Coordinates of C-alpha atoms in Angstrom, one line a residue:
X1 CA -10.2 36.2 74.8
X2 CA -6.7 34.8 75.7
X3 CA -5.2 32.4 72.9
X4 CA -8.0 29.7 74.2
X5 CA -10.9 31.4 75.9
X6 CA -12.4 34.9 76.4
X7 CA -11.1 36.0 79.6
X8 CA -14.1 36.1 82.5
X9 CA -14.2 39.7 82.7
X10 CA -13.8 40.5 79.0
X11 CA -16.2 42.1 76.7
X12 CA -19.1 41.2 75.2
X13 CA -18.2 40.0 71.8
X14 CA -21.0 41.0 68.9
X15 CA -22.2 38.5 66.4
X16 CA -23.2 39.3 63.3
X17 CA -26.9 40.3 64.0
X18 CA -25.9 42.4 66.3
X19 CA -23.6 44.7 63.6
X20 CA -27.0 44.0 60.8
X21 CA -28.9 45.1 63.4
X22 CA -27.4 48.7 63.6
X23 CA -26.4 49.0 59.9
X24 CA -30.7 48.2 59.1
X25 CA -31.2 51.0 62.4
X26 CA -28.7 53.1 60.2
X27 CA -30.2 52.3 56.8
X28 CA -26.7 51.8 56.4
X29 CA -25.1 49.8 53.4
X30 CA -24.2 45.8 55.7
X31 CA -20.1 45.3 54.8
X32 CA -20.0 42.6 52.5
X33 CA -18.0 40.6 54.8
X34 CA -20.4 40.6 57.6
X35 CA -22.6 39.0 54.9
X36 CA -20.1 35.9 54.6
X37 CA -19.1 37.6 51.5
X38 CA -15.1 37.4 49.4
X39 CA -13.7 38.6 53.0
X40 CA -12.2 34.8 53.7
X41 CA -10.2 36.6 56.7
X42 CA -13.7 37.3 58.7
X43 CA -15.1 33.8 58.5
X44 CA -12.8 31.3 60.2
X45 CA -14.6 28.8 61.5
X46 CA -16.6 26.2 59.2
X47 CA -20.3 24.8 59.0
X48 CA -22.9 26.8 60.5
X49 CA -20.7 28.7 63.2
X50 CA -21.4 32.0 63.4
X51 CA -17.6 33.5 64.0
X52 CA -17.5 36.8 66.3
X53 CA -15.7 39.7 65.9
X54 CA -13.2 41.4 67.7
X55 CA -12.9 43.2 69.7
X56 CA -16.1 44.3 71.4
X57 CA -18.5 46.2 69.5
X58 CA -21.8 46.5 71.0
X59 CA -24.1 49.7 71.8
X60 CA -22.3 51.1 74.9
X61 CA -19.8 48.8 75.2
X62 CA -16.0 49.4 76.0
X63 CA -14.0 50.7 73.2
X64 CA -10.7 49.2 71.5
X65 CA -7.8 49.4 74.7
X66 CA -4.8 51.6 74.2
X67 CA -1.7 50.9 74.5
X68 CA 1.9 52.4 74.6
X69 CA 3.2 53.9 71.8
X70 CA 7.1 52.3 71.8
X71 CA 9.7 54.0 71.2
X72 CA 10.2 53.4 67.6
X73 CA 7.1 55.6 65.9
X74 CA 8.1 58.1 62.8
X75 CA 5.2 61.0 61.9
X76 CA 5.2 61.4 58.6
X77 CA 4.7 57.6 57.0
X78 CA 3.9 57.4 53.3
X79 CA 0.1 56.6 52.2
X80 CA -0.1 53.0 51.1
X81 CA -2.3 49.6 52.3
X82 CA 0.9 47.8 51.4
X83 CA 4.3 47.7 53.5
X84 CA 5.4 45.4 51.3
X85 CA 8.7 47.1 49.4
X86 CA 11.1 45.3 47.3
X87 CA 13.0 43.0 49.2
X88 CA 10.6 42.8 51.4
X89 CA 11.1 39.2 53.3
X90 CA 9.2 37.1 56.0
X91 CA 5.5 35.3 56.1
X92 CA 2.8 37.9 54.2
X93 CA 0.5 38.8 56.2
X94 CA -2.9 40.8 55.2
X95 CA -4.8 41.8 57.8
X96 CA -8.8 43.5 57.3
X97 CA -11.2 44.7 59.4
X98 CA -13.6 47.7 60.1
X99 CA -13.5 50.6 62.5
X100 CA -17.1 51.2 64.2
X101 CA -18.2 54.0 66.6
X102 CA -19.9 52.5 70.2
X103 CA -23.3 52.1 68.0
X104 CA -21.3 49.7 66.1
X105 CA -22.1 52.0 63.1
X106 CA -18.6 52.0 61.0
X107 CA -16.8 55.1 60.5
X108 CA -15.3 56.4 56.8
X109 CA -12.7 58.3 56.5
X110 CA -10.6 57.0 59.6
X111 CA -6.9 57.6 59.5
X112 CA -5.0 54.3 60.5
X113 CA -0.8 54.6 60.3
X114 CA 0.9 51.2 60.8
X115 CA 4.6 50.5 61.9
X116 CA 6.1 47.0 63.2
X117 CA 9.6 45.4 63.1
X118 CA 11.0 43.4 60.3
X119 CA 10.9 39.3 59.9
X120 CA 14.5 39.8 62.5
X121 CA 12.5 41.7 64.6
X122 CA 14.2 45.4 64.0
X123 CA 12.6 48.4 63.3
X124 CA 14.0 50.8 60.3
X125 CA 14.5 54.2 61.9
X126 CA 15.9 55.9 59.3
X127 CA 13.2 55.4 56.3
X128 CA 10.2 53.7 56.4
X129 CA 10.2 50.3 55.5
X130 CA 7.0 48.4 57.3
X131 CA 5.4 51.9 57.7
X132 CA 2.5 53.7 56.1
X133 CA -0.8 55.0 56.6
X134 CA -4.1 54.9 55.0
X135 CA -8.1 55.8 55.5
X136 CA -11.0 53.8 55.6
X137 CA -13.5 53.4 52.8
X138 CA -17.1 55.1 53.6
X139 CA -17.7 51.6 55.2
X140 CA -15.3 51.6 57.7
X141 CA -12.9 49.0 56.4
X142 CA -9.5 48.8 55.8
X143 CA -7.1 45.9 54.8
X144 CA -3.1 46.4 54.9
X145 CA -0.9 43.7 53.0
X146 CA 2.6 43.5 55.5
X147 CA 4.4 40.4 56.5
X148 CA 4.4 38.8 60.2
X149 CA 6.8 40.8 62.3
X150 CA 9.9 39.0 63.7
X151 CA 10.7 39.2 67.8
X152 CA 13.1 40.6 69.7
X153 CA 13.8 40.5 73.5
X154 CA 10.7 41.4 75.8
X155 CA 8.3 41.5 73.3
X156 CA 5.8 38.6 71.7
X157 CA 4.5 39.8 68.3
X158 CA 2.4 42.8 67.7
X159 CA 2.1 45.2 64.7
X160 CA 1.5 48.8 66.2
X161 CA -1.7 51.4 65.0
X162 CA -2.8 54.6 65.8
X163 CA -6.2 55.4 64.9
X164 CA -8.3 58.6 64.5
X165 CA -11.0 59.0 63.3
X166 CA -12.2 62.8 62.2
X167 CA -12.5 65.4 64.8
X168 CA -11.3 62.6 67.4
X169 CA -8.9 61.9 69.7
X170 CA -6.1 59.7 68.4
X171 CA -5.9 56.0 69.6
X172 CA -2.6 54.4 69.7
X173 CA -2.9 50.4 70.5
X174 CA -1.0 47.2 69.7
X175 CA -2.1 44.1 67.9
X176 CA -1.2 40.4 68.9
X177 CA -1.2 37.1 67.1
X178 CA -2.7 33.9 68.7
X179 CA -0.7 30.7 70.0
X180 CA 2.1 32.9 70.6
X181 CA 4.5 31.4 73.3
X182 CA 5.5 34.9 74.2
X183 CA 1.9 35.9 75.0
X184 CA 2.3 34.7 78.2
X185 CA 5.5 36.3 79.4
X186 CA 4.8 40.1 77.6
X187 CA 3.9 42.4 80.2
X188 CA 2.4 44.4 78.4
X189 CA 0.4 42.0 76.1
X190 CA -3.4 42.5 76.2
X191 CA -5.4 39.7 74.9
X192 CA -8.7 42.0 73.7
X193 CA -5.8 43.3 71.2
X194 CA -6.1 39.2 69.9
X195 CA -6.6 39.3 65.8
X196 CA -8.0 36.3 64.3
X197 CA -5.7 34.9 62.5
X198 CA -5.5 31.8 59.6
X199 CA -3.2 29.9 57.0
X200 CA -4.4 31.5 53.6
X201 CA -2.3 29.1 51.2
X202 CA 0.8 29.4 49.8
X203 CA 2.6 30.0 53.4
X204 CA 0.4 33.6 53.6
X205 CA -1.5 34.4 56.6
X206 CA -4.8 36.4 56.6
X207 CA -5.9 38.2 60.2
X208 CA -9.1 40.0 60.7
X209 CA -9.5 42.8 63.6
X210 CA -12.3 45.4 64.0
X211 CA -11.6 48.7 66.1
X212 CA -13.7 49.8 68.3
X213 CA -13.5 53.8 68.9
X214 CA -14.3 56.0 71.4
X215 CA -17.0 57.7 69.0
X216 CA -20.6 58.6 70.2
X217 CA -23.3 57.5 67.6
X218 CA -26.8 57.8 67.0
X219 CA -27.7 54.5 65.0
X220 CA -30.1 56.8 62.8
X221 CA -27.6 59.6 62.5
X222 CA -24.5 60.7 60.6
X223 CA -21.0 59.2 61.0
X224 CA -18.6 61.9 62.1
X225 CA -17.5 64.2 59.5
X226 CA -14.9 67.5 59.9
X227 CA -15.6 70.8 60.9
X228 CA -14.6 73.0 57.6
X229 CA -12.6 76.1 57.9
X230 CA -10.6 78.3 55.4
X231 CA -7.5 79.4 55.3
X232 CA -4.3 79.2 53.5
X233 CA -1.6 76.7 54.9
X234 CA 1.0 78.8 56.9
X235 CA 4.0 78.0 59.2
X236 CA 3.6 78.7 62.8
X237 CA -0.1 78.0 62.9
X238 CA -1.7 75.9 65.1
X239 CA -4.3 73.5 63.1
X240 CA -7.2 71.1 64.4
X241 CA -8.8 68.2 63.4
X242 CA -10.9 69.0 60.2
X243 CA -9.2 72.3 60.1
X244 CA -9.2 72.8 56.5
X245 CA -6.7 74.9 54.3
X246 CA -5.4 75.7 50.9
X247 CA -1.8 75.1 49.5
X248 CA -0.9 76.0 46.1
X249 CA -4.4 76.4 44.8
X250 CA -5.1 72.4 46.4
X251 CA -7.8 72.2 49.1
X252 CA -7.0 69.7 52.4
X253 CA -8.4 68.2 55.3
X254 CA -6.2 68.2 58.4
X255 CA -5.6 64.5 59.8
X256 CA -3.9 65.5 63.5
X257 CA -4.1 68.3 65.0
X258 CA -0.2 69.7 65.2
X259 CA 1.5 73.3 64.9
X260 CA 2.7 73.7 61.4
X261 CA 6.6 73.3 60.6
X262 CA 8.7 73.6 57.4
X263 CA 8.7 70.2 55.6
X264 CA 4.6 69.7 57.0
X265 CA 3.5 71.2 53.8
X266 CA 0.5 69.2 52.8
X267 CA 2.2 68.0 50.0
X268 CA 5.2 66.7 52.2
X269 CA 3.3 65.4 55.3
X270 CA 0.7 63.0 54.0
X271 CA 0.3 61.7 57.4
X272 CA -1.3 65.0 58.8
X273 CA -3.2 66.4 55.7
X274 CA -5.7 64.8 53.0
X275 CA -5.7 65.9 49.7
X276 CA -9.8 67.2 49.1

Protein backbone atom coordinates (compact mmCIF):
# COMPACT_ATOMS: atom_id res chain seq x y z
CA UNK A 1 0.00 0.00 0.00
CA UNK A 2 2.83 2.43 -1.29
CA UNK A 3 1.53 5.72 -2.98
CA UNK A 4 0.45 3.36 -6.13
CA UNK A 5 -0.02 -0.27 -5.03
CA UNK A 6 -0.34 -2.34 -1.82
CA UNK A 7 3.05 -3.54 -1.20
CA UNK A 8 3.30 -7.64 -1.92
CA UNK A 9 3.69 -8.64 1.58
CA UNK A 10 1.27 -6.10 3.03
CA UNK A 11 -1.95 -6.77 4.79
CA UNK A 12 -5.05 -7.83 4.01
CA UNK A 13 -7.15 -4.84 3.49
CA UNK A 14 -11.05 -5.30 4.78
CA UNK A 15 -13.94 -4.18 2.74
CA UNK A 16 -16.80 -3.17 3.94
CA UNK A 17 -18.62 -6.61 4.46
CA UNK A 18 -16.10 -7.65 6.23
CA UNK A 19 -16.41 -4.69 9.17
CA UNK A 20 -20.78 -5.38 8.70
CA UNK A 21 -20.00 -8.61 9.13
CA UNK A 22 -18.55 -8.27 12.70
CA UNK A 23 -20.74 -5.30 13.76
CA UNK A 24 -24.19 -7.87 12.73
CA UNK A 25 -21.70 -10.86 14.79
CA UNK A 26 -21.60 -7.96 17.49
CA UNK A 27 -25.22 -6.83 17.26
CA UNK A 28 -23.29 -3.91 17.15
CA UNK A 29 -24.68 -0.35 15.86
CA UNK A 30 -22.68 -0.40 11.69
CA UNK A 31 -20.77 3.37 11.71
CA UNK A 32 -22.64 5.40 9.50
CA UNK A 33 -19.82 5.81 7.30
CA UNK A 34 -19.29 2.29 6.52
CA UNK A 35 -22.84 2.63 5.25
CA UNK A 36 -21.71 5.27 2.51
CA UNK A 37 -23.26 7.69 4.93
CA UNK A 38 -22.27 12.03 5.47
CA UNK A 39 -18.56 10.66 6.07
CA UNK A 40 -17.30 12.02 2.39
CA UNK A 41 -13.65 11.34 3.69
CA UNK A 42 -14.32 7.26 3.67
CA UNK A 43 -15.70 7.01 0.26
CA UNK A 44 -13.08 8.15 -2.32
CA UNK A 45 -13.53 6.46 -5.18
CA UNK A 46 -16.79 6.87 -7.45
CA UNK A 47 -19.50 4.49 -9.16
CA UNK A 48 -19.82 1.25 -7.75
CA UNK A 49 -16.24 0.83 -6.12
CA UNK A 50 -16.19 -0.43 -3.01
CA UNK A 51 -13.18 1.69 -1.37
CA UNK A 52 -11.07 -0.25 1.50
CA UNK A 53 -10.03 0.81 4.52
CA UNK A 54 -6.87 1.31 6.07
CA UNK A 55 -5.02 -0.11 7.53
CA UNK A 56 -5.74 -3.79 7.95
CA UNK A 57 -8.52 -4.79 9.94
CA UNK A 58 -9.54 -8.32 9.70
CA UNK A 59 -10.15 -11.16 12.42
CA UNK A 60 -6.52 -11.97 13.38
CA UNK A 61 -4.86 -9.84 11.29
CA UNK A 62 -1.75 -7.61 12.15
CA UNK A 63 -2.44 -4.61 14.06
CA UNK A 64 -1.69 -0.74 13.25
CA UNK A 65 2.58 -0.61 13.13
CA UNK A 66 4.42 1.56 15.66
CA UNK A 67 6.58 3.89 15.18
CA UNK A 68 9.09 6.23 16.91
CA UNK A 69 7.98 8.69 19.05
CA UNK A 70 10.28 11.93 17.85
CA UNK A 71 11.68 14.00 19.89
CA UNK A 72 9.23 16.72 20.02
CA UNK A 73 6.14 14.98 22.14
CA UNK A 74 4.64 17.19 25.31
CA UNK A 75 2.29 15.04 28.09
CA UNK A 76 -0.11 17.02 29.01
CA UNK A 77 -2.01 18.43 25.57
CA UNK A 78 -5.31 20.18 26.04
CA UNK A 79 -8.76 18.10 25.12
CA UNK A 80 -9.91 19.33 21.72
CA UNK A 81 -10.80 17.60 18.01
CA UNK A 82 -9.56 20.88 16.66
CA UNK A 83 -5.73 22.16 16.55
CA UNK A 84 -6.83 24.80 14.79
CA UNK A 85 -6.01 28.16 17.09
CA UNK A 86 -6.27 31.65 15.95
CA UNK A 87 -3.78 32.32 13.52
CA UNK A 88 -3.65 29.19 12.68
CA UNK A 89 -2.20 29.08 8.89
CA UNK A 90 -1.53 26.36 6.16
CA UNK A 91 -4.00 23.77 4.05
CA UNK A 92 -7.04 22.47 6.68
CA UNK A 93 -6.91 19.30 6.97
CA UNK A 94 -9.73 16.95 8.84
CA UNK A 95 -8.82 13.73 9.13
CA UNK A 96 -11.69 10.67 10.46
CA UNK A 97 -11.60 7.34 11.06
CA UNK A 98 -12.35 4.52 13.67
CA UNK A 99 -10.27 2.53 16.09
CA UNK A 100 -11.19 -1.37 15.97
CA UNK A 101 -9.95 -4.24 18.14
CA UNK A 102 -8.38 -7.52 15.87
CA UNK A 103 -12.24 -8.61 15.54
CA UNK A 104 -12.61 -5.47 13.76
CA UNK A 105 -15.24 -4.64 16.56
CA UNK A 106 -14.49 -0.65 17.27
CA UNK A 107 -13.46 0.42 20.50
CA UNK A 108 -15.19 3.65 22.59
CA UNK A 109 -13.60 5.46 24.81
CA UNK A 110 -9.98 5.29 23.14
CA UNK A 111 -7.64 8.10 24.12
CA UNK A 112 -5.95 9.47 20.86
CA UNK A 113 -3.35 12.72 21.51
CA UNK A 114 -2.06 14.35 18.28
CA UNK A 115 1.04 16.63 17.74
CA UNK A 116 2.75 17.60 14.20
CA UNK A 117 4.77 20.65 12.95
CA UNK A 118 3.44 23.80 11.63
CA UNK A 119 2.70 24.78 7.75
CA UNK A 120 7.01 25.75 8.08
CA UNK A 121 7.44 22.53 9.32
CA UNK A 122 8.40 23.49 13.20
CA UNK A 123 7.07 22.14 16.17
CA UNK A 124 5.96 24.67 19.18
CA UNK A 125 7.75 23.39 22.21
CA UNK A 126 6.83 25.75 24.57
CA UNK A 127 2.81 25.66 24.31
CA UNK A 128 0.78 23.64 22.37
CA UNK A 129 -0.20 24.86 19.22
CA UNK A 130 -1.02 21.67 16.78
CA UNK A 131 -1.53 19.53 19.97
CA UNK A 132 -4.48 18.06 21.70
CA UNK A 133 -6.06 14.99 22.65
CA UNK A 134 -9.43 13.50 22.49
CA UNK A 135 -11.56 10.00 22.89
CA UNK A 136 -13.57 8.14 20.65
CA UNK A 137 -17.30 8.10 20.61
CA UNK A 138 -18.91 4.52 21.76
CA UNK A 139 -18.34 3.71 17.99
CA UNK A 140 -14.96 3.97 17.79
CA UNK A 141 -14.63 7.10 15.70
CA UNK A 142 -12.85 10.05 15.86
CA UNK A 143 -12.31 13.05 13.43
CA UNK A 144 -9.60 15.99 14.30
CA UNK A 145 -9.84 19.32 12.20
CA UNK A 146 -5.71 20.39 11.91
CA UNK A 147 -4.01 21.71 8.80
CA UNK A 148 -1.37 19.73 6.55
CA UNK A 149 2.00 19.83 8.40
CA UNK A 150 4.93 21.64 6.64
CA UNK A 151 8.48 19.69 6.09
CA UNK A 152 11.66 20.00 7.35
CA UNK A 153 14.94 18.15 6.62
CA UNK A 154 14.79 14.28 6.74
CA UNK A 155 11.35 13.99 7.13
CA UNK A 156 8.27 13.65 4.40
CA UNK A 157 4.94 14.60 6.09
CA UNK A 158 3.34 12.78 8.94
CA UNK A 159 1.11 13.99 11.74
CA UNK A 160 2.15 11.93 14.99
CA UNK A 161 -0.60 9.70 17.48
CA UNK A 162 -0.45 7.77 20.32
CA UNK A 163 -3.27 5.56 20.99
CA UNK A 164 -4.65 3.65 23.93
CA UNK A 165 -7.34 2.32 24.33
CA UNK A 166 -8.56 1.35 28.12
CA UNK A 167 -6.62 -1.01 30.17
CA UNK A 168 -4.09 -1.18 27.09
CA UNK A 169 -0.84 -0.62 26.23
CA UNK A 170 -0.19 2.64 24.51
CA UNK A 171 0.52 2.76 20.73
CA UNK A 172 2.61 5.52 19.46
CA UNK A 173 2.67 5.53 15.36
CA UNK A 174 3.00 8.11 12.51
CA UNK A 175 0.70 9.04 9.74
CA UNK A 176 1.70 9.76 6.05
CA UNK A 177 0.06 11.51 3.08
CA UNK A 178 0.05 9.95 -0.50
CA UNK A 179 2.10 11.23 -3.61
CA UNK A 180 4.48 12.62 -1.36
CA UNK A 181 7.98 13.00 -3.08
CA UNK A 182 9.60 12.53 0.26
CA UNK A 183 8.02 9.15 0.77
CA UNK A 184 10.62 7.67 -0.96
CA UNK A 185 13.66 9.04 0.64
CA UNK A 186 12.22 8.88 4.66
CA UNK A 187 13.71 6.14 6.30
CA UNK A 188 11.55 5.77 8.47
CA UNK A 189 8.30 6.14 6.39
CA UNK A 190 5.98 3.09 6.51
CA UNK A 191 3.48 2.91 3.82
CA UNK A 192 0.69 0.77 5.94
CA UNK A 193 0.72 4.24 7.95
CA UNK A 194 -0.75 5.64 4.23
CA UNK A 195 -4.19 7.85 5.03
CA UNK A 196 -6.49 8.24 2.19
CA UNK A 197 -6.49 11.39 1.44
CA UNK A 198 -8.79 13.99 -1.10
CA UNK A 199 -9.47 17.67 -2.21
CA UNK A 200 -12.68 18.57 -0.16
CA UNK A 201 -13.27 22.15 -1.84
CA UNK A 202 -12.37 25.34 -1.00
CA UNK A 203 -8.37 24.31 -0.90
CA UNK A 204 -9.42 21.85 2.35
CA UNK A 205 -8.25 18.41 2.37
CA UNK A 206 -10.28 15.51 4.04
CA UNK A 207 -8.12 12.09 5.01
CA UNK A 208 -9.59 8.98 6.42
CA UNK A 209 -7.48 6.32 8.60
CA UNK A 210 -8.76 3.47 10.80
CA UNK A 211 -6.39 2.08 13.66
CA UNK A 212 -6.05 -1.14 14.18
CA UNK A 213 -5.08 -2.12 18.01
CA UNK A 214 -3.56 -4.73 19.63
CA UNK A 215 -6.99 -5.55 21.50
CA UNK A 216 -8.31 -9.23 21.72
CA UNK A 217 -12.15 -9.43 20.99
CA UNK A 218 -14.85 -11.67 21.04
CA UNK A 219 -17.19 -10.52 18.09
CA UNK A 220 -20.26 -11.34 20.52
CA UNK A 221 -18.62 -9.87 23.60
CA UNK A 222 -17.97 -6.52 25.23
CA UNK A 223 -15.55 -3.86 24.00
CA UNK A 224 -12.85 -3.22 26.70
CA UNK A 225 -13.89 -1.21 29.51
CA UNK A 226 -11.67 -0.18 32.96
CA UNK A 227 -11.16 -1.92 35.93
CA UNK A 228 -12.73 0.51 38.75
CA UNK A 229 -10.95 1.19 41.92
CA UNK A 230 -11.42 3.87 44.69
CA UNK A 231 -9.39 6.09 46.15
CA UNK A 232 -8.68 9.63 46.56
CA UNK A 233 -6.10 11.27 44.12
CA UNK A 234 -2.67 11.59 46.00
CA UNK A 235 0.90 12.57 45.05
CA UNK A 236 3.40 9.92 45.04
CA UNK A 237 1.04 7.22 43.98
CA UNK A 238 1.50 4.98 41.41
CA UNK A 239 -1.93 4.72 39.16
CA UNK A 240 -2.97 2.20 36.35
CA UNK A 241 -5.02 2.20 33.55
CA UNK A 242 -8.78 2.40 34.76
CA UNK A 243 -7.46 3.15 38.07
CA UNK A 244 -10.09 5.35 39.27
CA UNK A 245 -9.98 8.17 41.93
CA UNK A 246 -11.62 11.17 43.50
CA UNK A 247 -10.40 14.88 43.50
CA UNK A 248 -12.32 17.43 45.12
CA UNK A 249 -15.55 15.61 45.42
CA UNK A 250 -15.13 14.84 41.13
CA UNK A 251 -14.78 11.11 40.23
CA UNK A 252 -12.06 10.11 37.25
CA UNK A 253 -10.92 7.56 35.07
CA UNK A 254 -7.09 7.29 34.72
CA UNK A 255 -5.95 7.57 30.86
CA UNK A 256 -1.98 6.34 31.33
CA UNK A 257 -0.76 4.64 33.74
CA UNK A 258 2.00 7.28 35.40
CA UNK A 259 3.23 7.98 39.20
CA UNK A 260 1.33 11.06 40.31
CA UNK A 261 3.34 14.58 40.44
CA UNK A 262 2.19 18.11 41.52
CA UNK A 263 0.55 19.87 38.52
CA UNK A 264 -1.10 16.03 37.38
CA UNK A 265 -4.00 16.90 39.36
CA UNK A 266 -6.90 15.63 37.32
CA UNK A 267 -8.02 18.91 36.80
CA UNK A 268 -4.54 19.99 35.44
CA UNK A 269 -3.48 16.91 33.39
CA UNK A 270 -6.38 16.19 31.02
CA UNK A 271 -4.23 13.99 29.16
CA UNK A 272 -3.92 11.32 31.98
CA UNK A 273 -7.36 11.57 33.75
CA UNK A 274 -11.12 11.63 32.44
CA UNK A 275 -13.57 13.49 34.16
CA UNK A 276 -16.52 10.55 35.11
Amino acid sequence: MDDTTPPTDGPHLVRRKTVLRAALAATAAVPAALLGGPALARTLASGDTVPPLTPACDDGDDPTPPQMEGPYFKPGSPRRASLLDAGTTGTRLTVSGYVFGLACRPIGAVLLDFWQADANGAYDNTGYRLRGHQFTGADGSFTLTTIVPGLYPGRTRHIHVKVQAPNRPVLTTQLYFPNEPRNNTDTIFDPRLLMTVRDAGGGAKEAAFDFVLNVPQDPGGPDPTPTATGGTWAQGTTYRVGDRVTYAGRAYSCLQAHTAQPGWEPPAAPALWRAL
